[in-house]
Tab-separated table of C-alpha atoms in Angstrom:
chain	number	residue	atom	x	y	z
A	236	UNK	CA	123.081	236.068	128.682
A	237	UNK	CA	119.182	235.737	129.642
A	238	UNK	CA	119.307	231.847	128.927
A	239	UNK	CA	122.588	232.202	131.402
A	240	UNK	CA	120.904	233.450	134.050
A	241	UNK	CA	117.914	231.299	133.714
A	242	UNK	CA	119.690	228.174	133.609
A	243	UNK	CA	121.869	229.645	136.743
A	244	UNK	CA	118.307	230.417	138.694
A	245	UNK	CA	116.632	227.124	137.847
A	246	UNK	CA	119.783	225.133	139.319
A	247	UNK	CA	119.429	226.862	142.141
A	248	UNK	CA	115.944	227.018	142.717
A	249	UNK	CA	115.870	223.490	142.755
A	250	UNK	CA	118.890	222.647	145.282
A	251	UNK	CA	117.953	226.885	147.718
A	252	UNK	CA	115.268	224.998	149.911
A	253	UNK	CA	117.638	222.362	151.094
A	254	UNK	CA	120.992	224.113	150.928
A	255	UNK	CA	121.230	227.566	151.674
A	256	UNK	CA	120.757	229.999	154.462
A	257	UNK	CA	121.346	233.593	155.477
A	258	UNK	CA	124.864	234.035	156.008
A	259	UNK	CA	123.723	236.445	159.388
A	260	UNK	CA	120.894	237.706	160.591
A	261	UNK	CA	118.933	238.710	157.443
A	262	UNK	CA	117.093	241.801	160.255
A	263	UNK	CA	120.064	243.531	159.798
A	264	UNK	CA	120.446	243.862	155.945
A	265	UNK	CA	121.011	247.284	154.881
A	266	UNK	CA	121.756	247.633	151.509
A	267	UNK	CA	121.576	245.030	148.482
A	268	UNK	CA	122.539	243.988	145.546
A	269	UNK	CA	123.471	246.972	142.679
A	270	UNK	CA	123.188	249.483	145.446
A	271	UNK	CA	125.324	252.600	144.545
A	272	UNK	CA	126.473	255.376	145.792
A	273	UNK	CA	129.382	257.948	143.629
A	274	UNK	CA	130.890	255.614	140.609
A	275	UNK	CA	130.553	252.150	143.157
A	276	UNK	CA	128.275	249.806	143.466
A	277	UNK	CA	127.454	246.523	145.979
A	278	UNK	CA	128.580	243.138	144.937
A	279	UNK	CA	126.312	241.783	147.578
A	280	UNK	CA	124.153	242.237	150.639
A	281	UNK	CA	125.438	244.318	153.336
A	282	UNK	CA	124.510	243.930	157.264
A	283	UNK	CA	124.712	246.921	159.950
A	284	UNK	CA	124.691	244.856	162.813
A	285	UNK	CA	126.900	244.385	165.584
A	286	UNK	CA	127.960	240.801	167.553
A	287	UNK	CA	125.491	238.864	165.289
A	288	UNK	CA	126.504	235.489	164.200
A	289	UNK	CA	128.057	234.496	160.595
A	290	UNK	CA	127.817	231.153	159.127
A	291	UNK	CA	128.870	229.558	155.812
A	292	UNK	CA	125.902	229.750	153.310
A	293	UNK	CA	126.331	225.910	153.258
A	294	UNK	CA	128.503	223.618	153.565
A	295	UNK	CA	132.174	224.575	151.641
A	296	UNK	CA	136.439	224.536	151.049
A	297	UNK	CA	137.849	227.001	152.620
A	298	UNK	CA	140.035	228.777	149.418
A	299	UNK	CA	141.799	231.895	151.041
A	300	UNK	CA	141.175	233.997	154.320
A	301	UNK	CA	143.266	237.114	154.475
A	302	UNK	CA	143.274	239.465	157.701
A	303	UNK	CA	143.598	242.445	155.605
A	304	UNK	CA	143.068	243.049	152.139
A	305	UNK	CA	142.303	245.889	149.237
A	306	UNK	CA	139.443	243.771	147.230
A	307	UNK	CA	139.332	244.159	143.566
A	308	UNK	CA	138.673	240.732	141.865
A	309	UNK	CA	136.967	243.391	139.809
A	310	UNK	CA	138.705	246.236	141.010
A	311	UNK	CA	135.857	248.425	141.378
A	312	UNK	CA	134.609	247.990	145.229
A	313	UNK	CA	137.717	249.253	147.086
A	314	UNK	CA	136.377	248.055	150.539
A	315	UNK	CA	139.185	246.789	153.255
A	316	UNK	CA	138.664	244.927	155.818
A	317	UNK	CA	139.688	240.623	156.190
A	318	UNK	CA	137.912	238.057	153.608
A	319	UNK	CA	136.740	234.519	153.466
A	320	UNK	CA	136.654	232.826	150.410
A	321	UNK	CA	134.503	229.558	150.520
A	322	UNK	CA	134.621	227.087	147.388
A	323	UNK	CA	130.814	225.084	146.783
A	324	UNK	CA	129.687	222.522	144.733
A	325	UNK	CA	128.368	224.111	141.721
A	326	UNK	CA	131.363	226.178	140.439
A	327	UNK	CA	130.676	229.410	142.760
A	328	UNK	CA	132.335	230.581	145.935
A	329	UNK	CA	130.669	232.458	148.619
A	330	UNK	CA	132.933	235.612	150.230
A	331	UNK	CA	132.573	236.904	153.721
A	332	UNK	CA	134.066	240.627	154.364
A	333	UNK	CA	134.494	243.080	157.245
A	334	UNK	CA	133.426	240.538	160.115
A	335	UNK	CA	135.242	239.292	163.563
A	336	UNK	CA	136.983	235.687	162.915
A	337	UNK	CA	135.972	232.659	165.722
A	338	UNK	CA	138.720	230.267	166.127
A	339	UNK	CA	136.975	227.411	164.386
A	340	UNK	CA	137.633	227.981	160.758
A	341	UNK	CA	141.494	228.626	160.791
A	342	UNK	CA	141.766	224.842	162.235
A	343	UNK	CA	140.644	222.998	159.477
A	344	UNK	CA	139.881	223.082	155.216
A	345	UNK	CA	136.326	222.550	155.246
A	346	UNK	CA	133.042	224.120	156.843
A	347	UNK	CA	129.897	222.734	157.339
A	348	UNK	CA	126.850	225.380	157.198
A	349	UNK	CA	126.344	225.121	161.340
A	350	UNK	CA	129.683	225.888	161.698
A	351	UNK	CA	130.378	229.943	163.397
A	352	UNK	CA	133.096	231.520	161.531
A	353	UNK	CA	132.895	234.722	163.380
A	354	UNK	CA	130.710	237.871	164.212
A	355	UNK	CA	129.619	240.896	162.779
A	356	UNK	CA	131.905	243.894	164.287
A	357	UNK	CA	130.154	246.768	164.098
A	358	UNK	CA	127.080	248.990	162.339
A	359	UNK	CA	130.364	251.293	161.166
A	360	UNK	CA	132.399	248.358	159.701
A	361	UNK	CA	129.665	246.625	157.934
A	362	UNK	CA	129.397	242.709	157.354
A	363	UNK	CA	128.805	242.110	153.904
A	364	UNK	CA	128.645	238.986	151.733
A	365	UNK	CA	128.998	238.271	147.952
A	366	UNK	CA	128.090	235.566	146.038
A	367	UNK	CA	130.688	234.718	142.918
A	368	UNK	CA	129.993	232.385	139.670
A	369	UNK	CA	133.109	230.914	138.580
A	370	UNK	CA	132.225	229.666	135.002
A	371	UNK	CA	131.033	233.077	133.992
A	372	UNK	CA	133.207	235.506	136.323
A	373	UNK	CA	130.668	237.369	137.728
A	374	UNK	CA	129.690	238.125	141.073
A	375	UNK	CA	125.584	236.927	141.302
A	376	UNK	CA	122.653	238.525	143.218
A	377	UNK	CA	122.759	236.359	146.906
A	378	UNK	CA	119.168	236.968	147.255
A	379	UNK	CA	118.584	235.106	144.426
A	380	UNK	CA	119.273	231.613	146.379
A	381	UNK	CA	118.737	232.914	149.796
A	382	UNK	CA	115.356	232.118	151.707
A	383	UNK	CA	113.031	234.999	150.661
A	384	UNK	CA	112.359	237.761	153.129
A	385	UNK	CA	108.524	237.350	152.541
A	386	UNK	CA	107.883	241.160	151.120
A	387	UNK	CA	104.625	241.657	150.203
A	388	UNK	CA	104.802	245.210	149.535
A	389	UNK	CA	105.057	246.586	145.901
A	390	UNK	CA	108.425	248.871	145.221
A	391	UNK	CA	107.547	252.256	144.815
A	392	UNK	CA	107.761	254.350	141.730
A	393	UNK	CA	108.309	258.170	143.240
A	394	UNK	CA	109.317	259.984	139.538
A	395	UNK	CA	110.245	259.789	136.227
A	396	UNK	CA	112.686	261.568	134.409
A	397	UNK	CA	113.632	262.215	130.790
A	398	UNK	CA	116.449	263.782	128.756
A	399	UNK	CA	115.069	265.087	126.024
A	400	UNK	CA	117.164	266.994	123.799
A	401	UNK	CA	119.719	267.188	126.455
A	402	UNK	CA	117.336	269.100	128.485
A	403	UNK	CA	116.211	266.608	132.031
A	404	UNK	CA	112.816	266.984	132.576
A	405	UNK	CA	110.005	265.525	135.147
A	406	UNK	CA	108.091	262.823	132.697
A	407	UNK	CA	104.474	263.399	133.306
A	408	UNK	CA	100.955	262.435	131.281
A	409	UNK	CA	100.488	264.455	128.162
A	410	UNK	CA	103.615	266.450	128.026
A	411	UNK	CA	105.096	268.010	124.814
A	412	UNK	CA	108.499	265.954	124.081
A	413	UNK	CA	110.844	266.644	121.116
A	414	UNK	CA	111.638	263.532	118.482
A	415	UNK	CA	114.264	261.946	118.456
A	416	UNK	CA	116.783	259.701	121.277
A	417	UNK	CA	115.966	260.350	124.648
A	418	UNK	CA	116.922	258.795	128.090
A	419	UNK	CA	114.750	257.471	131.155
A	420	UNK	CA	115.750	257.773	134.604
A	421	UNK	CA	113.422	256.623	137.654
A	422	UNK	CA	113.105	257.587	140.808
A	423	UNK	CA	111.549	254.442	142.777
A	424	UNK	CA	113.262	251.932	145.201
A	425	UNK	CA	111.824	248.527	146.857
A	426	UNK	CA	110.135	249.008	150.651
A	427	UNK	CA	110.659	245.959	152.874
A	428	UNK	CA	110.097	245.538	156.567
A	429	UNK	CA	113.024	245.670	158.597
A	430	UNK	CA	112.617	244.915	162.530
A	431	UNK	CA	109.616	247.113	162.354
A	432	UNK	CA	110.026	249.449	160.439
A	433	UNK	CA	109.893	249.928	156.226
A	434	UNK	CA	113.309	250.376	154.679
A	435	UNK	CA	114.286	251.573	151.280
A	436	UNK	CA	116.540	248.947	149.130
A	437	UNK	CA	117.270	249.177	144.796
A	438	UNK	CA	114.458	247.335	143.149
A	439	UNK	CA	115.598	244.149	141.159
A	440	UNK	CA	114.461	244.596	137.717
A	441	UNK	CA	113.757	247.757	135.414
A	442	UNK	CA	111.684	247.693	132.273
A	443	UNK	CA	110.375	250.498	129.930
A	444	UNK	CA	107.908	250.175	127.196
A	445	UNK	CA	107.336	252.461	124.449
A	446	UNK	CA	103.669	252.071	122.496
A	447	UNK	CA	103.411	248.413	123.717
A	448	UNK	CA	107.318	247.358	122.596
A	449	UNK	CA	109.861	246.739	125.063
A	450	UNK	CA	113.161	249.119	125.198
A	451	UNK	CA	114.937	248.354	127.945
A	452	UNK	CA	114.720	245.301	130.257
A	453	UNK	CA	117.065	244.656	132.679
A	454	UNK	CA	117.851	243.080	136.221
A	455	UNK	CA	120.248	243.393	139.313
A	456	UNK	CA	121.359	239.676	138.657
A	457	UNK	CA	124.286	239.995	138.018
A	458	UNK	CA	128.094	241.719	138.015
A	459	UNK	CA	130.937	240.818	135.015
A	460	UNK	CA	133.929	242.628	133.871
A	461	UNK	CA	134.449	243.067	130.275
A	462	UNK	CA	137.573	243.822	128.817
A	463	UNK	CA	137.916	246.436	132.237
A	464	UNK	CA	134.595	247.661	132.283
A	465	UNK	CA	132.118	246.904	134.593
A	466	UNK	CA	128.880	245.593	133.325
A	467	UNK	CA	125.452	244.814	134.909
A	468	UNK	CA	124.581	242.156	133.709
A	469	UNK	CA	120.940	240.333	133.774
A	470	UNK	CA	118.659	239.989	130.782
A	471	UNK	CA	120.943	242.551	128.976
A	472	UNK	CA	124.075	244.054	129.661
A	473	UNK	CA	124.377	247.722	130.883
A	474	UNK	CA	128.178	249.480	131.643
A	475	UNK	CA	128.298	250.279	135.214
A	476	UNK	CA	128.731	254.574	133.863
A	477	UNK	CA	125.223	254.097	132.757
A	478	UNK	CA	123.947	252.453	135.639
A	479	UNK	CA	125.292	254.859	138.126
A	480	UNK	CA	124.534	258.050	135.044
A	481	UNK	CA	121.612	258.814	137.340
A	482	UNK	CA	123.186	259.724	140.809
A	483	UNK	CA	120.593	258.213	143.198
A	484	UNK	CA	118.080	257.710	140.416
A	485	UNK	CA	117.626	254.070	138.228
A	486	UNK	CA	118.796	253.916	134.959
A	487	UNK	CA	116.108	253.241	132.216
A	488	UNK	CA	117.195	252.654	129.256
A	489	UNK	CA	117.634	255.126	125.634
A	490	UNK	CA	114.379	255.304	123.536
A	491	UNK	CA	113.748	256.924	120.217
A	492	UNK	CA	110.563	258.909	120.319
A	493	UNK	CA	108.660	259.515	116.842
A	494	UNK	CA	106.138	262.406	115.822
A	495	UNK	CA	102.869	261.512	117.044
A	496	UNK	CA	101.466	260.573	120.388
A	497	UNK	CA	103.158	257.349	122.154
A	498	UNK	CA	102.716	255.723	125.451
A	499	UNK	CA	105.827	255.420	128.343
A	500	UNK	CA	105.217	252.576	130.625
A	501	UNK	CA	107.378	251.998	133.478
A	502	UNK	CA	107.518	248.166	135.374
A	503	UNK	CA	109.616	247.958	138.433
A	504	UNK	CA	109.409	244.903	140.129
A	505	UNK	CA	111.577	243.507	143.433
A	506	UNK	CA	113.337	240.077	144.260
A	507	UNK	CA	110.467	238.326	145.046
A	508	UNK	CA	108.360	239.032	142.242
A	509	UNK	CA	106.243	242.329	143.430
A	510	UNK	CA	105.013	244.673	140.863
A	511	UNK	CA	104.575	248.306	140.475
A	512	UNK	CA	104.045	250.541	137.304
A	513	UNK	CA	103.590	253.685	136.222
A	514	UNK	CA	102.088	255.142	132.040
A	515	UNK	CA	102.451	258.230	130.595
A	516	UNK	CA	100.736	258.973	127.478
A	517	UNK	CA	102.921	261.786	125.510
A	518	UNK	CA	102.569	264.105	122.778
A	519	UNK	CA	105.869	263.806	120.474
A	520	UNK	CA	106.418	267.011	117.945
């Protein structure tokens, strides 16, 4: 799966700069990619605005618009509203949801990436747009071939949790664990400038290390379905019940603790490459 998503990055890395552009006005995006709240989570990028243009991601075949629909390619989002379907070269389609239709697009097959296909209607009927791979099935992370938002800031790690012996406790340096299989949940999100003002979104990639080894590594890359289970899916696969295990807090991964003293590191990092960490040296008996 990581030499998937690597091959699916470099392809478009090398064709984003020409192609591709925000689908609306990227000052309006309020939640992203493997955002969840309750048992769902986002498929894409979500908008809160109101009357702002929406334009193809580049140019495209139109491949089904429907006024009204229950979505569930993966059966798992549940959001109504109408949807635009867009077919690109590459194998991939581009989806539009929840958004006020112009005139233009029901007139004719294909789009060109100037072309207005309608407006956002409304901060309570949200715009939001997903990006699907059709050789693997899965829906991808938009910002991933998007223009960057140019975030400088570093996500911010506010906690760490761990269930130790069943037991969830706040992880902090030198603490007494028990041996055995444990499981790390972090409390930390990305900060990015929104029309002035710093908003929280989920980080984009998760990694714990135990005395200097990797034990869990994963990114919000990507969404597949598995024999009816939902799986996030970037350098490994996690089920969705995992994922979400945590309420509001990020998943990180089972580790097996041993007697003696061992080192917890934490690596959260966002879309456009910014770092944060976080070590805890603990005391294992």
């Amino acid at each position: 799966m990581r030499k998937f998503v690597l091959l699916f990055l470099l392809y478009f890395a090398i064709t984003a700069v020409f192609s591709y552009q925000w689908p609306s006005n990227k000052d309006y995006l309020s939640s992203v990619f493997g955002s969840f709240t309750g048992d769902n989570i986002l498929d894409g990028i979500e908008f809160d605005s109101e009357n702002q243009a929406i334009y193809p991601i580049t140019d495209g075949e139109i491949v089904f618009y429907q006024d009204s629909f229950e979505f569930g390619d993966l059966d798992y989002n549940g959001e109504e509203g109408n949807i635009l379907i867009l077919k690109h070269v590459g194998e991939f389609k581009s989806i539009y949801r929840n958004f006020s239709t112009s005139d233009s697009f029901t007139q004719t097959k294909n789009l060109s990436k100037s072309e207005l296909i309608g407006v956002s209607s409304g901060v309570y009927d949200s715009f939001i747009f997903s990006l699907y791979d059709d050789k693997k099935d899965s829906y991808i992370n938009p910002q991933q071939i998007l223009p960057f938002l140019l975030d400088d800031r570093k996500p911010v790690i506010s906690s760490v949790y761990i269930d130790n012996l069943e037991t969830r406790g706040k992880l902090t340096r030198n603490i007494s664990l028990n041996p055995g299989l444990s499981r790390i949940y972090i409390d930390a999100w990305d900060v990015v400038r929104i029309r002035g003002k710093y908003k929280k979104f989920t980080p984009f990639s998760v990694n714990v290390f135990v005395d200097g080894f990797e034990r869990y590594n994963t990114s919000f890359s990507s969404l597949k379905e598995i024999d009816k289970t939902i799986y996030l899916s970037g350098n490994s696969d996690v089920p969705l019940k995992d994922i979400i295990s945590g309420g509001t807090l990020l998943y990180g991964g089972d580790v097996y603790l041993t007697t003696g003293s061992s080192l917890i590191e934490i690596v959260i990092k966002d879309i456009e490459g910014n770092e944060a960490s976080r070590s805890y040296p603990v005391v294992v008996k």
